[in-house]
PDB file of C-alpha atoms in Angstrom:
ATOM      1  CA  MET A   1      22.572   6.426  14.679  1.00 43.00           C
ATOM      2  CA  SER A   2      23.900   4.792  17.815  1.00 44.00           C
ATOM      3  CA  MET A   3      24.394   1.059  18.144  1.00 44.00           C
ATOM      4  CA  ARG A   4      21.985   1.005  21.077  1.00 47.00           C
ATOM      5  CA  PHE A   5      19.171   2.553  18.995  1.00 46.00           C
ATOM      6  CA  THR A   6      19.952   0.158  16.119  1.00 44.00           C
ATOM      7  CA  ALA A   7      19.708  -2.807  18.486  1.00 45.00           C
ATOM      8  CA  LYS A   8      16.389  -1.516  19.847  1.00 48.00           C
ATOM      9  CA  ALA A   9      15.082  -0.992  16.314  1.00 48.00           C
ATOM     10  CA  ARG A  10      16.111  -4.542  15.357  1.00 47.00           C
ATOM     11  CA  SER A  11      14.422  -6.019  18.429  1.00 49.00           C
ATOM     12  CA  GLY A  12      11.329  -3.997  17.515  1.00 51.00           C
ATOM     13  CA  MET A  13      11.405  -5.466  14.011  1.00 49.00           C
ATOM     14  CA  VAL A  14      11.649  -9.009  15.418  1.00 44.00           C
ATOM     15  CA  ALA A  15       8.685  -8.305  17.686  1.00 48.00           C
ATOM     16  CA  LEU A  16       6.786  -6.812  14.730  1.00 47.00           C
ATOM     17  CA  ALA A  17       7.427  -9.960  12.676  1.00 45.00           C
ATOM     18  CA  VAL A  18       6.154 -12.143  15.535  1.00 42.00           C
ATOM     19  CA  VAL A  19       3.046  -9.978  16.000  1.00 42.00           C
ATOM     20  CA  ALA A  20       2.365  -9.969  12.252  1.00 45.00           C
ATOM     21  CA  GLY A  21       2.774 -13.764  12.104  1.00 43.00           C
ATOM     22  CA  LEU A  22       0.385 -14.255  14.999  1.00 39.00           C
ATOM     23  CA  ALA A  23      -2.119 -11.833  13.469  1.00 40.00           C
ATOM     24  CA  LEU A  24      -2.000 -13.656  10.130  1.00 38.00           C
ATOM     25  CA  GLY A  25      -2.405 -17.016  11.868  1.00 42.00           C
ATOM     26  CA  THR A  26      -5.391 -15.782  13.815  1.00 37.00           C
ATOM     27  CA  GLY A  27      -6.969 -14.302  10.690  1.00 41.00           C
ATOM     28  CA  ALA A  28      -6.511 -17.557   8.771  1.00 42.00           C
ATOM     29  CA  CYS A  29      -8.281 -19.492  11.530  1.00 42.00           C
ATOM     30  CA  GLY A  30     -11.267 -17.184  11.362  1.00 40.00           C
ATOM     31  CA  GLY A  31     -10.546 -15.815  14.849  1.00 41.00           C
ATOM     32  CA  GLY A  32     -12.302 -12.495  14.729  1.00 40.00           C
ATOM     33  CA  GLY A  33     -13.899 -12.731  18.156  1.00 40.00           C
ATOM     34  CA  GLY A  34     -17.355 -12.397  16.548  1.00 40.00           C
ATOM     35  CA  ASP A  35     -16.718  -8.828  15.453  1.00 40.00           C
ATOM     36  CA  ASP A  36     -18.518  -8.493  12.134  1.00 41.00           C
ATOM     37  CA  LYS A  37     -17.522  -4.862  11.604  1.00 37.00           C
ATOM     38  CA  LYS A  38     -15.163  -4.382   8.692  1.00 36.00           C
ATOM     39  CA  PRO A  39     -12.713  -1.474   8.699  1.00 38.00           C
ATOM     40  CA  GLN A  40     -13.441   1.230   6.165  1.00 39.00           C
ATOM     41  CA  SER A  41     -10.671   1.620   3.657  1.00 36.00           C
ATOM     42  CA  THR A  42     -10.065   2.700   0.127  1.00 36.00           C
ATOM     43  CA  PRO A  43      -8.223   0.747  -2.561  1.00 36.00           C
ATOM     44  CA  ALA A  44      -5.295   3.125  -2.026  1.00 36.00           C
ATOM     45  CA  ALA A  45      -4.919   1.770   1.510  1.00 36.00           C
ATOM     46  CA  SER A  46      -4.212  -1.668   0.058  1.00 34.00           C
ATOM     47  CA  LYS A  47      -1.197  -0.392  -1.850  1.00 36.00           C
ATOM     48  CA  GLY A  48       0.909  -0.464   1.335  1.00 39.00           C
ATOM     49  CA  GLY A  49       1.976  -4.011   0.500  1.00 39.00           C
ATOM     50  CA  GLY A  50       0.526  -5.420   3.694  1.00 39.00           C
ATOM     51  CA  SER A  51       2.620  -3.171   5.897  1.00 44.00           C
ATOM     52  CA  GLN A  52      -0.308  -2.520   8.223  1.00 43.00           C
ATOM     53  CA  PRO A  53      -0.680  -4.896  11.153  1.00 46.00           C
ATOM     54  CA  ASP A  54      -4.166  -5.995  12.149  1.00 45.00           C
ATOM     55  CA  THR A  55      -5.941  -3.907  14.738  1.00 43.00           C
ATOM     56  CA  GLN A  56      -4.641  -4.665  18.222  1.00 45.00           C
ATOM     57  CA  GLU A  57      -6.872  -7.035  20.191  1.00 44.00           C
ATOM     58  CA  GLY A  58      -8.840  -5.133  22.794  1.00 42.00           C
ATOM     59  CA  GLN A  59      -8.417  -1.828  20.959  1.00 46.00           C
ATOM     60  CA  SER A  60     -11.049   0.696  21.960  1.00 47.00           C
ATOM     61  CA  GLU A  61     -13.361   1.932  19.217  1.00 72.00           C
ATOM     62  CA  ASP A  62     -13.698   5.332  20.899  1.00 89.00           C
ATOM     63  CA  PRO A  63     -10.759   7.558  19.999  1.00 94.00           C
ATOM     64  CA  ILE A  64      -8.314   8.500  22.739  1.00 96.00           C
ATOM     65  CA  ALA A  65      -7.448  11.602  20.684  1.00 96.00           C
ATOM     66  CA  GLU A  66      -8.865  13.432  17.660  1.00 97.00           C
ATOM     67  CA  LEU A  67      -6.640  15.781  15.695  1.00 97.00           C
ATOM     68  CA  LYS A  68      -8.063  18.023  12.956  1.00 97.00           C
ATOM     69  CA  GLY A  69      -5.634  18.697  10.147  1.00 96.00           C
ATOM     70  CA  PRO A  70      -5.688  20.608   6.860  1.00 95.00           C
ATOM     71  CA  SER A  71      -8.383  20.277   4.171  1.00 95.00           C
ATOM     72  CA  GLY A  72     -10.819  18.444   6.445  1.00 96.00           C
ATOM     73  CA  LEU A  73      -8.455  15.599   7.396  1.00 97.00           C
ATOM     74  CA  LEU A  74      -9.249  14.055  10.786  1.00 97.00           C
ATOM     75  CA  LEU A  75      -6.844  11.731  12.600  1.00 97.00           C
ATOM     76  CA  GLN A  76      -8.555   9.609  15.245  1.00 97.00           C
ATOM     77  CA  ILE A  77      -6.147   7.728  17.506  1.00 98.00           C
ATOM     78  CA  THR A  78      -7.816   4.665  19.028  1.00 97.00           C
ATOM     79  CA  SER A  79      -4.920   3.051  20.921  1.00 97.00           C
ATOM     80  CA  ALA A  80      -1.288   3.364  21.939  1.00 97.00           C
ATOM     81  CA  VAL A  81      -0.016   0.021  23.176  1.00 97.00           C
ATOM     82  CA  ARG A  82       3.367  -0.679  24.768  1.00 96.00           C
ATOM     83  CA  ASP A  83       4.899  -3.991  23.676  1.00 93.00           C
ATOM     84  CA  SER A  84       7.403  -6.069  25.623  1.00 88.00           C
ATOM     85  CA  GLY A  85       9.715  -5.793  22.581  1.00 90.00           C
ATOM     86  CA  GLY A  86      10.490  -2.181  23.481  1.00 94.00           C
ATOM     87  CA  PHE A  87       8.169  -0.283  21.162  1.00 96.00           C
ATOM     88  CA  VAL A  88       4.783   1.464  21.173  1.00 97.00           C
ATOM     89  CA  THR A  89       2.232   0.906  18.404  1.00 97.00           C
ATOM     90  CA  VAL A  90      -0.238   3.722  17.801  1.00 98.00           C
ATOM     91  CA  ASN A  91      -3.403   2.726  15.888  1.00 98.00           C
ATOM     92  CA  GLY A  92      -6.177   4.842  14.474  1.00 97.00           C
ATOM     93  CA  SER A  93      -7.788   6.110  11.310  1.00 97.00           C
ATOM     94  CA  LEU A  94      -7.235   9.013   8.941  1.00 97.00           C
ATOM     95  CA  LYS A  95     -10.534  10.324   7.583  1.00 97.00           C
ATOM     96  CA  ASN A  96     -11.479  12.878   4.960  1.00 97.00           C
ATOM     97  CA  ASP A  97     -14.156  14.833   6.822  1.00 95.00           C
ATOM     98  CA  SER A  98     -14.598  17.323   3.954  1.00 95.00           C
ATOM     99  CA  GLY A  99     -17.040  17.226   1.063  1.00 92.00           C
ATOM    100  CA  THR A 100     -14.356  16.884  -1.633  1.00 96.00           C
ATOM    101  CA  LYS A 101     -11.437  14.628  -2.507  1.00 96.00           C
ATOM    102  CA  VAL A 102      -8.288  15.512  -0.529  1.00 96.00           C
ATOM    103  CA  VAL A 103      -4.712  14.927  -1.651  1.00 96.00           C
ATOM    104  CA  ILE A 104      -2.666  13.827   1.370  1.00 95.00           C
ATOM    105  CA  PRO A 105       0.041  16.456   2.052  1.00 96.00           C
ATOM    106  CA  SER A 106       3.613  15.227   1.611  1.00 95.00           C
ATOM    107  CA  ALA A 107       4.536  17.100   4.813  1.00 96.00           C
ATOM    108  CA  LEU A 108       3.080  14.181   6.815  1.00 96.00           C
ATOM    109  CA  SER A 109       6.182  12.204   5.822  1.00 95.00           C
ATOM    110  CA  GLY A 110       8.384  14.704   7.651  1.00 94.00           C
ATOM    111  CA  ASN A 111      11.621  16.159   6.346  1.00 92.00           C
ATOM    112  CA  GLU A 112      14.123  13.314   6.778  1.00 92.00           C
ATOM    113  CA  THR A 113      15.560  12.332   3.405  1.00 91.00           C
ATOM    114  CA  GLU A 114      15.634   8.601   4.169  1.00 90.00           C
ATOM    115  CA  ILE A 115      11.896   8.540   4.955  1.00 92.00           C
ATOM    116  CA  ILE A 116      10.928  10.854   2.078  1.00 91.00           C
ATOM    117  CA  ASN A 117      12.798   8.580  -0.370  1.00 90.00           C
ATOM    118  CA  ASN A 118      10.436   5.743   0.604  1.00 90.00           C
ATOM    119  CA  GLY A 119       7.259   7.551  -0.504  1.00 91.00           C
ATOM    120  CA  LEU A 120       4.307   9.131   1.263  1.00 94.00           C
ATOM    121  CA  SER A 121       3.825   8.003   4.853  1.00 96.00           C
ATOM    122  CA  LEU A 122       3.119   9.237   8.364  1.00 97.00           C
ATOM    123  CA  GLY A 123       6.876   9.155   9.018  1.00 96.00           C
ATOM    124  CA  GLY A 124       6.957  12.736  10.287  1.00 96.00           C
ATOM    125  CA  ALA A 125       5.092  11.794  13.473  1.00 97.00           C
ATOM    126  CA  THR A 126       6.757  11.913  16.889  1.00 97.00           C
ATOM    127  CA  LEU A 127       5.923  11.095  20.490  1.00 97.00           C
ATOM    128  CA  VAL A 128       7.118  13.623  23.064  1.00 97.00           C
ATOM    129  CA  ASP A 129       7.619  12.485  26.644  1.00 96.00           C
ATOM    130  CA  SER A 130       7.739  15.709  28.649  1.00 93.00           C
ATOM    131  CA  LYS A 131       8.408  13.753  31.853  1.00 91.00           C
ATOM    132  CA  SER A 132      11.783  12.459  30.626  1.00 91.00           C
ATOM    133  CA  LYS A 133      12.233  15.343  28.152  1.00 94.00           C
ATOM    134  CA  LYS A 134      12.664  13.074  25.107  1.00 97.00           C
ATOM    135  CA  ARG A 135      11.235  12.952  21.600  1.00 97.00           C
ATOM    136  CA  TYR A 136      10.682   9.587  19.884  1.00 97.00           C
ATOM    137  CA  TYR A 137      10.634   9.291  16.088  1.00 96.00           C
ATOM    138  CA  VAL A 138       8.862   6.645  13.987  1.00 97.00           C
ATOM    139  CA  LEU A 139      10.967   3.458  13.821  1.00 96.00           C
ATOM    140  CA  ARG A 140      12.467   2.290  10.508  1.00 95.00           C
ATOM    141  CA  ASP A 141      13.296  -1.097   9.090  1.00 93.00           C
ATOM    142  CA  THR A 142      16.753  -2.045   7.829  1.00 92.00           C
ATOM    143  CA  GLU A 143      15.928  -0.572   4.393  1.00 90.00           C
ATOM    144  CA  GLY A 144      15.083   2.812   5.939  1.00 90.00           C
ATOM    145  CA  ARG A 145      11.317   2.436   5.426  1.00 94.00           C
ATOM    146  CA  PRO A 146       9.248   3.939   8.231  1.00 96.00           C
ATOM    147  CA  LEU A 147       7.223   1.523  10.366  1.00 96.00           C
ATOM    148  CA  THR A 148       3.959   3.296   9.658  1.00 97.00           C
ATOM    149  CA  THR A 149       1.147   3.243   7.144  1.00 95.00           C
ATOM    150  CA  THR A 150       2.390   3.949   3.611  1.00 93.00           C
ATOM    151  CA  GLY A 151       1.080   3.843   0.054  1.00 88.00           C
ATOM    152  CA  PHE A 152      -1.801   6.307   0.198  1.00 92.00           C
ATOM    153  CA  SER A 153      -2.057   9.550  -1.751  1.00 92.00           C
ATOM    154  CA  ALA A 154      -5.648  10.822  -1.608  1.00 95.00           C
ATOM    155  CA  LEU A 155      -8.937  10.234   0.169  1.00 96.00           C
ATOM    156  CA  SER A 156     -12.348  10.747  -1.398  1.00 96.00           C
ATOM    157  CA  ALA A 157     -14.978  12.670   0.562  1.00 95.00           C
ATOM    158  CA  GLY A 158     -16.027  10.702   3.654  1.00 95.00           C
ATOM    159  CA  ASP A 159     -13.439   7.912   3.153  1.00 96.00           C
ATOM    160  CA  SER A 160     -11.000   6.778   5.816  1.00 96.00           C
ATOM    161  CA  ILE A 161      -8.034   4.442   6.104  1.00 96.00           C
ATOM    162  CA  ASP A 162      -6.749   2.548   9.117  1.00 97.00           C
ATOM    163  CA  VAL A 163      -3.308   3.755  10.157  1.00 97.00           C
ATOM    164  CA  PHE A 164      -0.539   2.585  12.473  1.00 97.00           C
ATOM    165  CA  LEU A 165       2.778   4.008  13.639  1.00 98.00           C
ATOM    166  CA  GLN A 166       5.526   2.368  15.711  1.00 98.00           C
ATOM    167  CA  PHE A 167       7.878   4.226  18.027  1.00 98.00           C
ATOM    168  CA  PRO A 168      10.570   3.270  20.536  1.00 97.00           C
ATOM    169  CA  ALA A 169       8.865   2.934  23.925  1.00 96.00           C
ATOM    170  CA  PRO A 170       9.329   5.656  26.528  1.00 95.00           C
ATOM    171  CA  PRO A 171      10.157   4.473  30.071  1.00 93.00           C
ATOM    172  CA  ALA A 172       7.364   2.470  31.732  1.00 91.00           C
ATOM    173  CA  SER A 173       6.808   5.340  34.168  1.00 92.00           C
ATOM    174  CA  SER A 174       5.752   7.564  31.238  1.00 93.00           C
ATOM    175  CA  THR A 175       2.161   6.814  30.286  1.00 93.00           C
ATOM    176  CA  ASP A 176       0.975  10.191  28.953  1.00 96.00           C
ATOM    177  CA  VAL A 177       2.825  11.445  25.875  1.00 97.00           C
ATOM    178  CA  SER A 178       2.175  14.108  23.263  1.00 98.00           C
ATOM    179  CA  PHE A 179       1.521  12.785  19.737  1.00 98.00           C
ATOM    180  CA  GLN A 180       2.683  15.167  17.010  1.00 97.00           C
ATOM    181  CA  LEU A 181       2.172  14.980  13.245  1.00 97.00           C
ATOM    182  CA  PRO A 182       3.135  17.787  10.834  1.00 97.00           C
ATOM    183  CA  LEU A 183       0.198  20.081   9.920  1.00 97.00           C
ATOM    184  CA  PHE A 184      -1.930  18.711  12.791  1.00 97.00           C
ATOM    185  CA  PRO A 185      -2.215  20.073  16.331  1.00 97.00           C
ATOM    186  CA  SER A 186      -0.547  17.899  18.969  1.00 96.00           C
ATOM    187  CA  GLY A 187      -2.626  15.766  21.312  1.00 96.00           C
ATOM    188  CA  VAL A 188      -1.929  13.938  24.550  1.00 97.00           C
ATOM    189  CA  ILE A 189      -2.434  10.164  24.396  1.00 97.00           C
ATOM    190  CA  LYS A 190      -2.227   7.518  27.106  1.00 96.00           C
ATOM    191  CA  ILE A 191       0.006   4.483  26.497  1.00 96.00           C
ATOM    192  CA  SER A 192      -1.449   1.203  27.729  1.00 93.00           C
ATOM    193  CA  GLY A 193       0.292  -2.095  28.367  1.00 84.00           C
TER     194      GLY A 193
END
């Protein structure tokens, strides 16, 4: 891993900590903007130890991409927001669209040993910028944990969990990128911000 990537990852972590602090402060003040809708989640989604940031303010409820995976899993991406800290946060939901309980495939974690050692996650996801011919992998913290939703193993029929993934940001001139997750077809998403 190059020093430049490490520095970018660290600056992303600092920005993440600031965003998380602001989100917690806003939540404690009751600042929900009058939105009474509560996100659907299962108890398994809570096992992530609070690693999921709150939904980005201004996030569209209509998906910008829908990807159908194995066993009736449906990934709906609702936003991809560029942050001034040098990263992109992708938000959405993973839903079990089948009529039976689905065990989340371990392949979603990817095949990198460091990510696999930290448990089931969406760490196998990538963003591909065909304009600059680069692939961006999910960021990691200093312990090697992927900066994505973790701690889920199965979804009951009809259940969904909110998910997030953070990547290094492509150049500002690149707004359309391909989102890829193992076992799912790829989809083009637009980065805002």
